[in-house]
Amino acid sequence: MAFTKKVTLKSSDGELFIIDRAVALQSRTIQYVLEDTNPVDAIIPVPAVDARTLSKVLEYCKKHLIDLNTDFEDYSKWDKDFVDAEVWMLYDLIMAADYLHIPPLIDLICDKIASMFKGQTPDKIREIFNIDNDFSKEEEEDFKKKSGWAFK
Amino acid sequence: MDDLCNKLICTRNENLFDVEDIVINILSRLPVKSLMICKSVSKQWWRLISSPNFMRLQLIRSQENPIYVFYPYSCRCHSEHFLTKIDGETTETLPGCNRHYFRGMICSFNGLICCINTEDIRGMIRCRRIRRLDIHICNPATREVLLLPQSRGSKESPKIGVAFYPRTNEYKVFRFFNPAGKSHDKHSECEVYSSITGCWKGIGCVAHSPWSSNHICINGTVYWFIRSEKDGLIIVSILAVDMEENFSVIGIPEEATLRTFLVSFEGCLSLVAFHVFDKNRFHMWILQDSKKSTWVRKCSDYMSILNIKQVQHVAVQKNEILFASVQQYFFYNMCSRTWREFNWVHDFRKRLSIPLAYTESLLPLCLISHCPLGI
């Protein structure tokens, strides 16, 4: 057998996660590492992701392993609950999903964050997502004049 | 192991919004109205949302969710000018653009809509009627409206067609007209407006002129129906004008002469036609070779739900054909061969409505970019 069935991931804060190879392969970054170097029983470091986030990402990967017995309808409810998290958690998750390259997870979180922007004022969006307002007062007034309709 | 580590080296970004790819990915999922608000969140967001690449990405996402817009109006009441959007079973009014005449909505492409409005103006000489034509290009989502400059007067209603070039976002308006004062001369002339130059340019007399402004634009080529006479018979064919302003004529299938509508299906010119002998059957034809005028039949079915004489407009998006009569809309699914009726949320039934396939976009009306904030 050329490949090991289990893979060990090491988070940025040193915690080890022993998981099925199939679960890990949902991350294209890890898939690339495994295909390229085929480490036997090696520990794959994931220096950009801490243990708390990594365990959450792996929870997603385990759930989304293609399983013929699972009803696809189950996923949407499960996914909805999965992203029903604090903003900071979503931040960490999307950074991890981007780094590990898990496209369906990126889509899921992007949709969630986009839905949080809908119907909000610029002030509220800046507050929720901690963004600095670098516009001058005049520029802001100019905006309100030109596209004030969108703010109603 | 060193090799492994090198592959996984990453500098951690403290702020998610420093990673532009992620911000773009998130923002491109929003409707245009939300994007207009997000533009004023920060200079970075303003720059991202205003960039042509972002507009393209937003359009691609928007195309995954095609909708229809329609303008319901009653002949008695011209004061209500609003455009309504069908999104599944919900109907939403698009406010703004009130002053403009969606009644004359003639085409929609990538979020831009062209509306024409004719007005009679009396000339200096008595009884000579000259028609003035206002052509508006609007983007209802960003609420931009552009009135094209007036062109030469015409004795008859000019025939219009709009060509959109997806790669450059440029559009051209073709206007066929009978020059005022030349009543003995039946030849039509053609003028072209380009969104790059912002003005009209005459291209002289043309051999064929469309018989209505009903047209379709596919990959930069515009198609209209034309009529010609041969041995006492009226022959219907299609006039095509490409991006380089080359004119050509395409024949239509022999069976498709009773009642025919131009539609776009999967990027090809297509016809929805009613059968000459079998009057409640329709066919959809796809143009395979424009030089040889070869058409392939895509689908064919009985229309049990509506009398074909009542069909006023036909539009196609994805796998659905929309058949619109004065009071009812029916969708036909080409895969499942099933029909469904559109449920009107408001009572527009008594009014005439013209449906157009529509995709919400951020595309600008002028290609000369304005940067009011100097960013």
XYZ file of C-alpha atoms in Angstrom:
527
model
C 0.000 0.000 0.000
C 1.610 3.174 -1.190
C -0.539 5.570 0.808
C -1.279 5.778 4.469
C -4.945 5.785 5.424
C -4.456 8.294 8.211
C -2.950 11.748 8.043
C -1.700 13.874 10.925
C -2.109 17.646 10.799
C -0.386 20.032 13.174
C -2.023 23.359 13.935
C -0.115 26.634 14.422
C -0.332 26.204 18.201
C 1.068 22.687 18.067
C -2.011 20.521 18.465
C -2.067 17.277 16.460
C -5.121 16.084 14.517
C -5.145 12.493 13.279
C -7.740 12.190 10.555
C -8.743 9.968 7.646
C -6.859 10.673 4.482
C -10.167 11.138 2.606
C -11.144 13.917 5.009
C -7.830 15.708 4.529
C -8.052 15.402 0.739
C -10.931 17.867 0.655
C -8.301 20.516 1.195
C -6.581 21.078 -2.134
C -3.545 22.460 -0.339
C -3.101 19.241 1.620
C -3.978 17.149 -1.436
C -1.159 18.888 -3.284
C 1.293 18.242 -0.469
C 0.293 14.577 -0.200
C 0.475 13.948 -3.929
C 3.744 15.705 -4.307
C 5.705 14.352 -1.398
C 3.652 11.360 -0.280
C 4.862 11.480 3.298
C 4.400 8.221 5.134
C 3.246 8.825 8.678
C 4.575 12.355 8.446
C 3.057 15.250 10.331
C 1.791 17.957 8.002
C 2.137 21.384 9.574
C -0.676 23.872 9.037
C 1.096 26.997 10.285
C -1.659 29.445 9.346
C -4.491 27.821 11.282
C -4.896 27.483 15.026
C -6.325 24.403 16.737
C -9.757 25.897 17.420
C -10.281 26.863 13.774
C -8.719 23.700 12.393
C -11.034 21.487 14.425
C -14.008 23.433 13.085
C -12.740 23.102 9.488
C -12.188 19.369 9.959
C -15.692 19.059 11.375
C -16.934 20.508 8.079
C -14.706 18.204 6.003
C -15.891 15.124 7.872
C -19.544 16.059 7.371
C -19.027 16.750 3.695
C -17.238 13.532 2.872
C -19.173 12.130 -0.018
C -21.397 9.594 1.598
C -24.079 7.938 -0.480
C -26.187 7.328 2.582
C -26.440 10.998 3.402
C -29.356 12.917 2.100
C -28.064 16.062 0.359
C -30.913 18.058 1.834
C -29.350 17.452 5.235
C -26.348 19.543 4.267
C -28.148 22.848 3.833
C -29.584 22.724 7.360
C -26.282 21.532 8.793
C -24.358 24.205 6.825
C -26.691 26.931 8.035
C -26.057 25.971 11.652
C -22.340 25.628 10.968
C -21.959 29.255 9.834
C -24.262 30.586 12.534
C -21.170 31.792 14.374
C -19.567 34.962 15.712
C -17.948 37.299 13.198
C -14.434 36.580 14.468
C -15.043 32.856 14.005
C -16.197 33.430 10.420
C -13.035 35.508 9.847
C -10.815 32.718 11.080
C -12.776 30.097 9.166
C -12.626 31.868 5.834
C -8.915 32.594 6.201
C -8.369 28.907 6.982
C -10.637 27.756 4.130
C -8.788 30.086 1.761
C -5.382 28.875 2.929
C -6.351 25.191 2.864
C -8.249 25.793 -0.368
C -11.638 24.172 0.303
C -13.898 25.810 -2.342
C -17.327 24.721 -0.994
C -16.426 25.990 2.472
C -15.213 29.301 0.984
C -18.545 29.616 -0.864
C -20.536 28.838 2.245
C -18.802 31.461 4.388
C -18.732 34.090 1.631
C -22.499 33.685 1.219
C -22.938 34.035 4.974
C -20.823 37.198 5.229
C -22.492 38.689 2.118
C -25.900 38.104 3.736
C -24.680 40.084 6.765
C -23.988 43.126 4.515
C -27.464 43.176 3.008
C -29.677 45.981 4.225
C -26.961 47.509 6.453
C -25.720 51.079 6.472
C -22.013 51.756 5.761
C -21.544 52.692 9.435
C -23.005 49.406 10.604
C -20.884 47.393 8.151
C -17.732 49.175 9.377
C -18.725 48.505 12.965
C -19.467 44.791 12.511
C -16.377 44.103 10.465
C -14.036 46.593 12.124
C -13.170 48.614 9.020
C -11.765 52.155 9.178
C -13.640 54.908 7.388
C -11.019 56.669 5.282
C -13.445 58.973 3.461
C -13.594 62.683 4.193
C -16.846 64.332 5.266
C -17.157 65.963 1.814
C -16.724 62.636 0.056
C -19.407 61.058 2.220
C -21.804 63.904 1.472
C -21.082 63.489 -2.220
C -22.015 59.812 -1.965
C -25.291 60.516 -0.217
C -26.171 63.059 -2.898
C -25.368 60.740 -5.798
C -26.699 57.441 -4.582
C -28.872 58.459 -1.649
C -31.675 56.251 -2.995
C -29.710 53.139 -2.129
C -29.514 54.180 1.531
C -33.274 54.367 2.024
C 10.004 17.834 6.355
C 11.683 21.098 5.418
C 10.235 20.724 1.992
C 6.775 20.312 3.470
C 7.183 23.343 5.658
C 8.307 25.476 2.770
C 5.201 24.578 0.830
C 2.977 25.609 3.676
C 4.662 28.853 4.657
C 2.143 31.583 4.936
C 2.112 34.986 6.498
C -0.995 35.341 8.509
C -3.143 38.345 7.717
C -4.561 39.977 10.789
C -7.499 41.458 8.936
C -9.645 39.458 6.567
C -10.347 42.535 4.490
C -6.676 42.891 3.621
C -7.066 39.860 1.395
C -8.652 41.373 -1.699
C -9.552 38.047 -3.302
C -11.774 37.192 -0.351
C -13.373 40.648 -0.246
C -14.117 40.439 -3.980
C -15.521 36.945 -3.547
C -17.885 38.161 -0.804
C -18.954 41.410 -2.487
C -19.674 39.778 -5.857
C -22.517 37.856 -4.188
C -24.433 41.013 -3.326
C -27.254 42.663 -5.279
C -26.373 45.963 -6.972
C -28.306 48.038 -4.435
C -26.192 46.661 -1.580
C -23.039 47.261 -3.616
C -23.951 50.943 -3.998
C -23.945 51.118 -0.175
C -20.780 49.025 0.217
C -18.959 51.418 -2.116
C -19.046 54.038 0.630
C -17.609 51.782 3.330
C -13.955 52.462 2.510
C -11.700 53.635 -0.310
C -10.511 50.087 -0.857
C -14.069 48.844 -1.335
C -14.909 51.804 -3.587
C -11.932 50.975 -5.784
C -12.736 47.243 -5.890
C -16.434 47.674 -6.716
C -15.690 50.286 -9.416
C -13.136 48.138 -11.216
C -14.062 46.584 -14.594
C -12.931 43.158 -13.357
C -15.359 43.306 -10.466
C -18.191 44.396 -12.768
C -17.469 41.384 -14.948
C -17.438 38.986 -11.978
C -20.666 40.443 -10.579
C -22.281 40.018 -14.006
C -21.224 36.364 -14.248
C -22.762 35.668 -10.828
C -25.871 37.622 -11.763
C -26.267 35.575 -14.951
C -26.568 32.425 -12.840
C -29.816 33.830 -11.553
C -31.610 35.235 -14.611
C -34.836 37.125 -14.132
C -37.379 38.983 -16.228
C -38.478 42.578 -16.054
C -41.729 43.849 -17.422
C -43.507 47.096 -17.705
C -47.221 46.871 -17.072
C -49.225 49.760 -18.456
C -52.779 50.489 -19.287
C -53.664 52.557 -22.313
C -55.695 54.929 -20.172
C -53.156 55.655 -17.516
C -49.754 56.816 -18.692
C -48.736 58.350 -15.415
C -47.425 55.174 -13.856
C -43.969 54.484 -15.111
C -42.280 51.746 -13.250
C -40.451 48.628 -14.045
C -41.202 45.386 -12.303
C -38.859 42.533 -11.729
C -39.920 38.911 -11.580
C -37.782 36.865 -9.282
C -39.233 33.410 -8.980
C -42.649 34.011 -7.521
C -41.998 37.444 -6.090
C -42.553 40.716 -7.823
C -40.563 43.724 -6.869
C -40.934 47.237 -8.124
C -37.783 48.901 -9.346
C -38.200 52.498 -8.353
C -36.444 55.348 -10.085
C -36.258 56.020 -13.783
C -39.895 57.122 -13.367
C -39.692 59.840 -15.901
C -38.682 57.492 -18.622
C -40.804 55.518 -20.905
C -40.445 51.865 -20.209
C -43.444 51.468 -22.434
C -40.991 51.604 -25.300
C -38.567 49.133 -23.756
C -37.023 47.445 -26.737
C -34.129 45.416 -25.488
C -32.164 44.398 -22.451
C -28.628 43.163 -22.277
C -26.273 42.658 -19.334
C -28.353 44.937 -17.138
C -28.775 47.788 -19.626
C -32.198 48.523 -21.080
C -32.935 50.601 -24.164
C -36.214 52.523 -24.216
C -37.588 54.477 -27.139
C -40.276 57.090 -27.150
C -41.604 58.718 -30.301
C -43.197 62.122 -30.377
C -44.788 63.885 -33.302
C -43.505 67.343 -34.017
C -45.040 69.528 -36.656
C -42.659 70.728 -39.298
C -42.569 74.181 -40.861
C -44.707 73.073 -43.781
C -48.303 72.268 -42.859
C -49.371 68.693 -42.563
C -45.899 67.317 -42.820
C -45.434 65.160 -39.824
C -41.982 64.641 -38.493
C -41.347 62.216 -35.704
C -38.867 62.924 -33.008
C -37.394 59.928 -31.301
C -35.978 59.874 -27.793
C -33.677 56.961 -27.123
C -32.744 56.281 -23.522
C -30.207 53.775 -22.285
C -30.801 52.949 -18.599
C -29.316 50.758 -15.958
C -32.247 50.347 -13.544
C -30.010 48.751 -10.902
C -27.608 51.706 -10.622
C -30.354 54.143 -11.686
C -28.275 55.658 -14.404
C -30.157 57.021 -17.397
C -28.630 58.410 -20.569
C -30.555 60.265 -23.261
C -28.823 59.801 -26.591
C -28.310 62.933 -28.692
C -31.047 63.615 -31.235
C -30.412 62.460 -34.741
C -32.033 63.433 -38.011
C -35.832 63.561 -38.294
C -37.773 60.881 -40.071
C -41.120 60.550 -41.809
C -41.846 57.188 -40.293
C -40.999 55.717 -36.926
C -37.351 54.794 -37.204
C -36.392 51.191 -36.527
C -33.861 50.650 -33.783
C -31.489 47.921 -32.766
C -28.838 47.866 -30.054
C -25.590 45.919 -30.268
C -23.674 45.152 -27.098
C -20.106 43.950 -27.182
C -19.543 41.932 -24.007
C -15.759 42.089 -24.184
C -15.452 45.870 -24.201
C -18.858 46.809 -22.703
C -19.288 49.085 -25.693
C -22.712 49.397 -27.260
C -23.888 50.695 -30.606
C -27.381 51.832 -31.505
C -28.469 51.259 -35.118
C -31.215 53.498 -36.415
C -32.892 52.872 -39.774
C -34.934 55.760 -41.068
C -36.541 57.340 -44.059
C -34.954 60.786 -44.384
C -37.516 63.562 -43.922
C -38.506 65.354 -47.080
C -37.533 62.632 -49.489
C -40.990 61.191 -49.990
C -40.201 59.885 -53.471
C -37.273 57.945 -52.156
C -38.193 54.686 -50.502
C -34.655 53.802 -49.565
C -33.753 53.722 -45.961
C -30.661 55.138 -44.429
C -28.840 53.928 -41.377
C -27.072 55.802 -38.598
C -24.987 54.343 -35.799
C -24.421 55.709 -32.306
C -21.385 54.435 -30.451
C -21.005 54.628 -26.662
C -17.287 55.233 -27.190
C -17.605 58.311 -29.395
C -20.910 59.456 -27.857
C -22.270 60.580 -31.237
C -24.121 59.425 -34.338
C -22.407 58.522 -37.573
C -24.257 58.091 -40.887
C -23.497 54.965 -42.904
C -25.685 55.938 -45.868
C -28.344 54.044 -47.792
C -28.948 50.401 -46.935
C -30.510 47.653 -49.055
C -32.621 46.220 -46.234
C -34.473 47.849 -43.410
C -36.148 46.018 -40.515
C -39.917 46.226 -40.312
C -39.958 46.733 -36.565
C -37.591 47.558 -33.744
C -38.022 44.029 -32.453
C -34.520 42.590 -32.486
C -32.046 40.492 -30.611
C -28.315 40.892 -30.030
C -25.998 37.906 -29.677
C -22.228 38.238 -29.304
C -22.233 41.699 -30.824
C -24.401 40.841 -33.853
C -27.905 42.317 -34.100
C -30.767 40.479 -35.822
C -34.083 41.864 -37.074
C -36.835 40.445 -39.260
C -37.083 41.906 -42.740
C -39.742 41.447 -45.391
C -39.152 41.322 -49.092
C -41.365 40.550 -52.070
C -40.639 37.878 -54.631
C -43.094 36.822 -57.356
C -45.940 38.419 -55.452
C -45.108 36.545 -52.259
C -43.893 38.150 -49.086
C -40.753 36.519 -47.844
C -39.607 36.910 -44.258
C -35.911 36.678 -43.535
C -33.437 37.967 -40.964
C -31.118 40.937 -41.308
C -27.836 40.596 -39.401
C -25.344 43.377 -38.666
C -22.067 42.457 -37.015
C -19.595 44.498 -34.956
C -17.786 45.749 -38.035
C -21.126 46.965 -39.442
C -21.233 44.241 -42.114
C -24.782 43.501 -43.274
C -26.028 40.039 -44.246
C -29.354 38.274 -44.752
C -30.280 34.893 -43.269
C -33.183 32.769 -44.514
C -35.583 31.213 -41.997
C -36.864 27.590 -42.005
C -39.712 27.081 -44.484
C -42.021 25.766 -41.806
C -41.505 28.838 -39.660
C -43.577 31.438 -41.388
C -46.826 31.741 -39.510
C -45.711 33.508 -36.376
C -42.086 33.704 -35.406
C -40.136 35.255 -32.553
C -36.390 35.939 -32.332
C -34.766 34.602 -29.168
C -31.296 33.896 -27.867
C -30.589 30.390 -26.622
C -27.189 29.296 -25.275
C -25.475 32.059 -27.203
C -27.078 31.143 -30.549
C -29.686 32.893 -32.624
C -32.917 30.913 -32.262
C -36.498 31.144 -33.407
C -39.660 30.182 -31.613
C -42.122 29.567 -34.410
C -45.664 28.316 -34.653
C -46.366 25.586 -37.118
C -48.089 26.533 -40.351
C -50.421 23.552 -40.552
C -50.570 22.418 -36.990
C -51.555 25.645 -35.409
C -51.152 24.953 -31.729
C -47.703 23.435 -32.043
C -44.536 25.467 -31.635
C -40.973 24.691 -32.624
C -37.702 26.091 -31.473
C -35.028 26.380 -34.148
C -31.352 27.082 -33.579
C -29.207 28.661 -36.271
C -26.296 26.385 -37.067
C -24.734 28.084 -40.073
C -25.600 31.678 -40.850
C -23.983 31.602 -44.332
C -25.994 28.596 -45.482
C -29.060 29.514 -43.384
C -29.180 26.041 -41.804
C -31.395 25.597 -38.785
C -31.687 22.697 -36.357
C -34.875 21.941 -34.474
C -34.217 21.990 -30.751
C -37.665 21.223 -29.414
C -41.275 21.024 -30.392
C -44.469 20.693 -28.394
C -48.188 21.327 -28.319
C -49.282 24.442 -26.585
C -52.298 23.197 -24.718
C -52.342 26.035 -22.252
C -52.662 29.091 -24.490
C -54.022 29.864 -27.911
C -51.086 30.841 -30.079
C -53.007 33.793 -31.464
C -52.781 35.337 -28.016
C -48.992 35.086 -27.761
C -47.526 38.586 -27.921
C -43.965 38.065 -26.737
C -41.565 35.204 -26.328
C -38.337 35.220 -24.304
C -35.902 32.457 -23.396
C -33.587 32.129 -20.405
C -31.683 29.010 -19.410
C -34.052 26.118 -20.148
C -37.297 28.014 -20.030
C -39.347 29.675 -22.739
C -41.630 32.450 -21.581
C -44.820 32.885 -23.622
C -46.603 36.126 -22.825
C -50.097 37.075 -23.833
C -51.772 40.332 -22.907
C -52.882 38.955 -19.566
C -50.963 35.797 -18.843
C -47.394 34.535 -18.704
C -46.557 30.866 -19.116
C -43.165 29.264 -18.700
C -42.320 26.129 -20.667
C -39.458 24.001 -19.357
C -37.597 22.450 -22.282
C -36.047 19.664 -20.168
C -39.102 18.421 -18.332
C -41.549 19.536 -21.076
C -43.815 21.022 -18.448
C -45.750 24.273 -18.182
C -46.224 26.624 -15.280
C -48.102 29.858 -15.023
C -46.554 32.936 -13.493
C -48.517 34.007 -10.460
C -49.050 37.729 -10.445
C -48.498 39.241 -7.062
C -50.155 42.505 -8.006
C -53.166 42.822 -10.176
C -51.495 43.651 -13.438
C -53.681 41.299 -15.391
C -55.726 43.993 -17.000
C -52.670 45.734 -18.334
C -50.461 45.048 -21.262
C -46.971 43.974 -20.234
C -43.806 43.506 -22.191
C -41.396 41.061 -20.587
C -37.651 41.175 -21.165
C -34.956 38.798 -19.985
C -32.849 40.793 -17.514
C -29.586 40.438 -15.618
C -28.743 42.944 -12.906
C -25.338 44.578 -13.423
C -23.086 47.515 -12.528
C -22.220 48.304 -16.153
C -21.822 52.017 -16.803
C -23.671 53.847 -19.580
C -20.692 55.928 -20.636
C -17.371 54.299 -21.217
C -15.452 57.417 -20.260
C -14.932 56.591 -16.617
C -15.739 59.213 -14.027
C -13.826 59.175 -10.784
C -15.594 61.763 -8.638
C -13.610 60.796 -5.583
C -10.284 60.856 -7.344
C -9.378 57.391 -6.111
